mmCIF file of C-alpha atoms in Angstrom:
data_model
loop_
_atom_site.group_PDB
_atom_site.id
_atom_site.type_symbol
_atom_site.label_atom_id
_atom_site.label_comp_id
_atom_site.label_asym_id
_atom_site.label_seq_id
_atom_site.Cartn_x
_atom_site.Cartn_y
_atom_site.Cartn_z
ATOM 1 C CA UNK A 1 217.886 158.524 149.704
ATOM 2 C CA UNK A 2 218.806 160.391 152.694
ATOM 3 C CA UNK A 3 221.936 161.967 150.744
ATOM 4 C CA UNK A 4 219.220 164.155 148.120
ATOM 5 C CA UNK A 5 217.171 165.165 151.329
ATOM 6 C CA UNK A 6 220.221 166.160 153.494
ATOM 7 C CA UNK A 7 220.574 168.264 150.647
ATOM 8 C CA UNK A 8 217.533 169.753 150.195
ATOM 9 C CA UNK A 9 216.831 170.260 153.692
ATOM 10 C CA UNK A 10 219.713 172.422 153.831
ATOM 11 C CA UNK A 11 218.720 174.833 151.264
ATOM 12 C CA UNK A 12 215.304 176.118 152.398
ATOM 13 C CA UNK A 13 217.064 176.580 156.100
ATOM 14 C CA UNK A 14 219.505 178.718 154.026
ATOM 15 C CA UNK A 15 217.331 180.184 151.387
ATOM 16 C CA UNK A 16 213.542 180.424 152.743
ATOM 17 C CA UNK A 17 211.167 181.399 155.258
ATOM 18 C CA UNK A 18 210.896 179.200 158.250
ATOM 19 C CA UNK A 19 207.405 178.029 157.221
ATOM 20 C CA UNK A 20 209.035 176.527 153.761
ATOM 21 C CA UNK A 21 212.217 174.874 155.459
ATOM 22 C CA UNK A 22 209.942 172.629 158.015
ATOM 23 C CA UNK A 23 208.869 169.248 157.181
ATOM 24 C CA UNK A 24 207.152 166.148 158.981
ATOM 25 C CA UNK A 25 209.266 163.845 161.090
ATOM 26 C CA UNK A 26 209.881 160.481 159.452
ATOM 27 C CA UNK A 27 207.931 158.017 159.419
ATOM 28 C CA UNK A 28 207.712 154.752 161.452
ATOM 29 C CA UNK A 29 209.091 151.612 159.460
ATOM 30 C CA UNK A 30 205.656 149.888 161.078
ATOM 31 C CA UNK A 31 203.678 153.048 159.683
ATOM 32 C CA UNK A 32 205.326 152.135 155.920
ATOM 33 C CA UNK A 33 204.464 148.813 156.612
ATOM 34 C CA UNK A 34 200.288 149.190 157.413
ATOM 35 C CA UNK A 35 200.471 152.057 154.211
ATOM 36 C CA UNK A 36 201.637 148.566 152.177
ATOM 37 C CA UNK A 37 199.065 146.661 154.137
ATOM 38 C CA UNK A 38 196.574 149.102 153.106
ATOM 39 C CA UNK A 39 197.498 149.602 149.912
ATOM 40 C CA UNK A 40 197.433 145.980 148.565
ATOM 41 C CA UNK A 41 201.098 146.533 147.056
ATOM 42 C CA UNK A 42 204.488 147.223 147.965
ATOM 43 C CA UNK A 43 205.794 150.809 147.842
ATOM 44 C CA UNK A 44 209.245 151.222 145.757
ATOM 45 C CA UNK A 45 212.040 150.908 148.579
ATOM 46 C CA UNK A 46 213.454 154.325 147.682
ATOM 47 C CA UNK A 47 209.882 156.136 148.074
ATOM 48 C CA UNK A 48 209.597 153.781 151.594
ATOM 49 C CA UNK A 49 213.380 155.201 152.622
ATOM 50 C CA UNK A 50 212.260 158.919 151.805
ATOM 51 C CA UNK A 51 209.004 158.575 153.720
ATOM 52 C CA UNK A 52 211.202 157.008 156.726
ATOM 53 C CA UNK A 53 213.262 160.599 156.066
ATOM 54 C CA UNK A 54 210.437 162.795 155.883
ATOM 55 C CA UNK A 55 206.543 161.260 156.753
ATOM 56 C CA UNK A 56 205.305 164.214 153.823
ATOM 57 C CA UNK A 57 204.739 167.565 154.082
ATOM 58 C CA UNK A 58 202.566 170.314 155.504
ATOM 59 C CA UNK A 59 203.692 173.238 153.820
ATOM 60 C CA UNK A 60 201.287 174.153 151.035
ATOM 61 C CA UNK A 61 203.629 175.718 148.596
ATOM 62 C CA UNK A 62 206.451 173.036 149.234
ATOM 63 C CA UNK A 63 209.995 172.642 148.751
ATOM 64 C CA UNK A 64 209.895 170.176 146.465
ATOM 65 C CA UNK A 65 208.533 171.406 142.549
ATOM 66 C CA UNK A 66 205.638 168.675 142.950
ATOM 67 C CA UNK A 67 203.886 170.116 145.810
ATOM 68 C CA UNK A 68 203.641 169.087 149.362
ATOM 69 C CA UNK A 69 204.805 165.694 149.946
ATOM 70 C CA UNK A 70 202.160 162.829 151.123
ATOM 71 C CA UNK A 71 202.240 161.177 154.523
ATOM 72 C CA UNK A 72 201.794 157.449 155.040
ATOM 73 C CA UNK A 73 198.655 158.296 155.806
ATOM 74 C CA UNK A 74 197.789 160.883 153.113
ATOM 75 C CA UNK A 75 199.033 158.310 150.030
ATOM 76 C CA UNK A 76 196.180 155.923 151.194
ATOM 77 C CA UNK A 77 193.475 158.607 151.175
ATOM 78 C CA UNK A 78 194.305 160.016 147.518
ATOM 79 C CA UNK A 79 194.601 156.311 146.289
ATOM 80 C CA UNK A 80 191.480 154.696 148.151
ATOM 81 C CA UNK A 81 189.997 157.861 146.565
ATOM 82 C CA UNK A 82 191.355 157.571 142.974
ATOM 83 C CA UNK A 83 190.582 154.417 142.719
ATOM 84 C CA UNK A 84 186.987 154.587 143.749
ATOM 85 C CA UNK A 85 186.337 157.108 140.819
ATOM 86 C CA UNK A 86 188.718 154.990 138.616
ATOM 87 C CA UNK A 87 186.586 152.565 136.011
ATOM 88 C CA UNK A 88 189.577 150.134 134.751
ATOM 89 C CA UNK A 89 187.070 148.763 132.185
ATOM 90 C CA UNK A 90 186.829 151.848 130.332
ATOM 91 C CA UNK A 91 188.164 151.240 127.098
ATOM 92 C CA UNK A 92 189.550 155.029 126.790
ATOM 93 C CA UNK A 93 191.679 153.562 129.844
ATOM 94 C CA UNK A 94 194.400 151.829 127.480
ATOM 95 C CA UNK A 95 194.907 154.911 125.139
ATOM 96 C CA UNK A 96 194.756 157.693 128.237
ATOM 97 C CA UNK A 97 194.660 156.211 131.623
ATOM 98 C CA UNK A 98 193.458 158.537 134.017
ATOM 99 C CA UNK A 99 194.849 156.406 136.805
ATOM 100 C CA UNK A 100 196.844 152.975 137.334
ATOM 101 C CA UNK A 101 195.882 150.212 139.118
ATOM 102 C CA UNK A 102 199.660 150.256 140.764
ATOM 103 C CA UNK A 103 199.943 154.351 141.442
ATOM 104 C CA UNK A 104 201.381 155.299 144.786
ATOM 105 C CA UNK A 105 200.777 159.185 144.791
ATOM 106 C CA UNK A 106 203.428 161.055 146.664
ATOM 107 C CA UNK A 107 202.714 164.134 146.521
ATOM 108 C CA UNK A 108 200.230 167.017 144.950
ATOM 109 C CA UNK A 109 198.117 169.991 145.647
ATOM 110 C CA UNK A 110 194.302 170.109 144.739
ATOM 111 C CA UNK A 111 193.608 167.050 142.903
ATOM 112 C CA UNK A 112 196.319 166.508 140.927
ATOM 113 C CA UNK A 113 198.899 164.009 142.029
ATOM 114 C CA UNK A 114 202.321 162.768 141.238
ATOM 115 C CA UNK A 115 202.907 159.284 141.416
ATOM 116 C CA UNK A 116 205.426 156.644 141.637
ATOM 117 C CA UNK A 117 204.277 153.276 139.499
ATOM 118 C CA UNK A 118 204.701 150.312 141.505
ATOM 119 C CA UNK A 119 203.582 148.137 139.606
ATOM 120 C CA UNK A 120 205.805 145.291 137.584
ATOM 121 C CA UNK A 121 208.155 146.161 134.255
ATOM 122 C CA UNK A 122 209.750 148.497 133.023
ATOM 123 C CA UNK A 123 208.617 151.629 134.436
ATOM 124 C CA UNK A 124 208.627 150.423 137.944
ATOM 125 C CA UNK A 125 209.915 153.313 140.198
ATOM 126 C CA UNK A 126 209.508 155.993 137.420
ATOM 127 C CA UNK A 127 207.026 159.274 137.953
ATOM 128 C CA UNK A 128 204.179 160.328 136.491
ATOM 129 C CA UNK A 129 201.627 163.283 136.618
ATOM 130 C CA UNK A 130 197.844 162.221 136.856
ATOM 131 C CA UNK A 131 195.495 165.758 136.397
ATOM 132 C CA UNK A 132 192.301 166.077 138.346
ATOM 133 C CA UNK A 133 190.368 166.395 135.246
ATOM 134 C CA UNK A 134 192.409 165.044 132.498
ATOM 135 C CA UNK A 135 194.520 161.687 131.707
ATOM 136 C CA UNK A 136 197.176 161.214 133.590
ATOM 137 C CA UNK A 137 200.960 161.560 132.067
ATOM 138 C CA UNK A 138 202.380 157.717 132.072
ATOM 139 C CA UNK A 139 205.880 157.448 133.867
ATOM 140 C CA UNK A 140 208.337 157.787 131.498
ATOM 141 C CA UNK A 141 212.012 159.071 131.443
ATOM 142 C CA UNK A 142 212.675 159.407 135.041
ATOM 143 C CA UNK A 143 212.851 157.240 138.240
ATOM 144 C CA UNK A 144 212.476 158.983 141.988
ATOM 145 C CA UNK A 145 216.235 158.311 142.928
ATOM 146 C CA UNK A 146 217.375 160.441 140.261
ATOM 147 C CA UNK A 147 215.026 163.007 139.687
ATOM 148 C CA UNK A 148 214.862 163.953 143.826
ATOM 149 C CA UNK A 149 219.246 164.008 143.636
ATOM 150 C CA UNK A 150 218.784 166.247 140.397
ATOM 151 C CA UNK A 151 216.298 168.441 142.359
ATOM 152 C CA UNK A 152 218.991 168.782 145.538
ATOM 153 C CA UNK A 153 221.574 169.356 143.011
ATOM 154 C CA UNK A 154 219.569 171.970 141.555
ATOM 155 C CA UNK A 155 218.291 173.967 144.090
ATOM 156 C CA UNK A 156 221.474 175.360 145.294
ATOM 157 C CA UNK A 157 222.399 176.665 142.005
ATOM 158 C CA UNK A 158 218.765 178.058 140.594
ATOM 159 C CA UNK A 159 220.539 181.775 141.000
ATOM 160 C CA UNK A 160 217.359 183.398 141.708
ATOM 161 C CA UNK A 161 215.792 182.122 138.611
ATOM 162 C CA UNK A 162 212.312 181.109 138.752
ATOM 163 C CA UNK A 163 212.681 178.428 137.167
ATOM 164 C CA UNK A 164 214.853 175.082 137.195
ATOM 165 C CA UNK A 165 214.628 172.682 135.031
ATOM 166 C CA UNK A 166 216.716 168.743 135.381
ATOM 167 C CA UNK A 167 218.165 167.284 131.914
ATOM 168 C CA UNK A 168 215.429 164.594 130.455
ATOM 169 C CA UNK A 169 213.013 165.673 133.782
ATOM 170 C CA UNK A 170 209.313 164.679 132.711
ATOM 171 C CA UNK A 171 208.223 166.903 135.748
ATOM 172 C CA UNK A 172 208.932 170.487 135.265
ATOM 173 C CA UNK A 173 209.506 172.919 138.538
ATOM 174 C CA UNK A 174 209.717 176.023 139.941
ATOM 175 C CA UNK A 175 212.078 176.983 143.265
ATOM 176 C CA UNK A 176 211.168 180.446 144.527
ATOM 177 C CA UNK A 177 212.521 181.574 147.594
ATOM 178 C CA UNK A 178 208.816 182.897 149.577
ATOM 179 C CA UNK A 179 209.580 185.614 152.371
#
């Protein structure tokens, strides 16, 4: 993982104001560790070797097209807090989960989160969307290794569009260079 995110840490230096280009220091492997602990599950190794790259980020518009990244800490809050308002039982649950018993947000602005499943099968590793006030988009399509190396393969080449958009990407983003 830290081949994508020597990548994209280049750009913003490059390309963007000094705000966008900073990001948190990475994390501890003991701090990965106690999020795990906390969590009740395993994170997917190549989310735990990104956060021991980069522990999140502060930035509120982001470098990444998902928002500013989570810290350890941050992933615990949004899923202790998910899954207080989340009612497995609820029958509406199988057809349109809201949330997953084996989400790992990593990363979202104002309620709505993307998220890594962690759980077992097939779409172990793969992103999803889950809305503040709406079901949540099921991972499908994409796992976090290669969506984040077709975001650093992107970036460099967006050519001052607004928009950039990976082949067979279920998450959609923007880059835009912020002065």
């Amino acid at each position: 993982m830290t081949e994508p995110w020597n990548l994209i840490d280049v750009w913003p230096a490059k390309n963007a104001s000094a705000s966008l280009a900073e990001r948190r220091p990475p994390a501890s492997p003991e701090a990965v560790g106690r999020t795990e602990e906390r969590l009740g599950f395993e994170i997917p190794a190549d989310l735990c070797e990104s956060l021991l790259c980069h522990d999140g980020d502060d930035v509120y518009l982001a470098v990444l097209p998902v928002g500013p990244l989570y810290s350890t800490e941050r992933i615990v809050e949004i899923r202790t807090m998910r899954m207080r308002i989340w009612d497995a039982d609820d029958p509406d649950q199988r057809d349109a989960p809201w949330w997953g018993a084996r989400w790992a947000p990593f990363a979202g602005r104002d309620g709505d989160e993307h998220f890594i499943d962690a759980g077992p099968g097939l779409w172990h590793n793969h992103l999803g969307r889950a809305a503040h006030d709406d079901s949540a988009t099921p991972p499908a399509g994409r796992a976090w290794p290669p969506w984040l190396h077709a975001v650093a393969q992107a970036m460099p080449h967006h050519g001052g569009r607004d928009h950039v958009e990976p082949a067979k990407s279920p998450i959609r983003f923007c880059v835009k260079v912020v002065e």
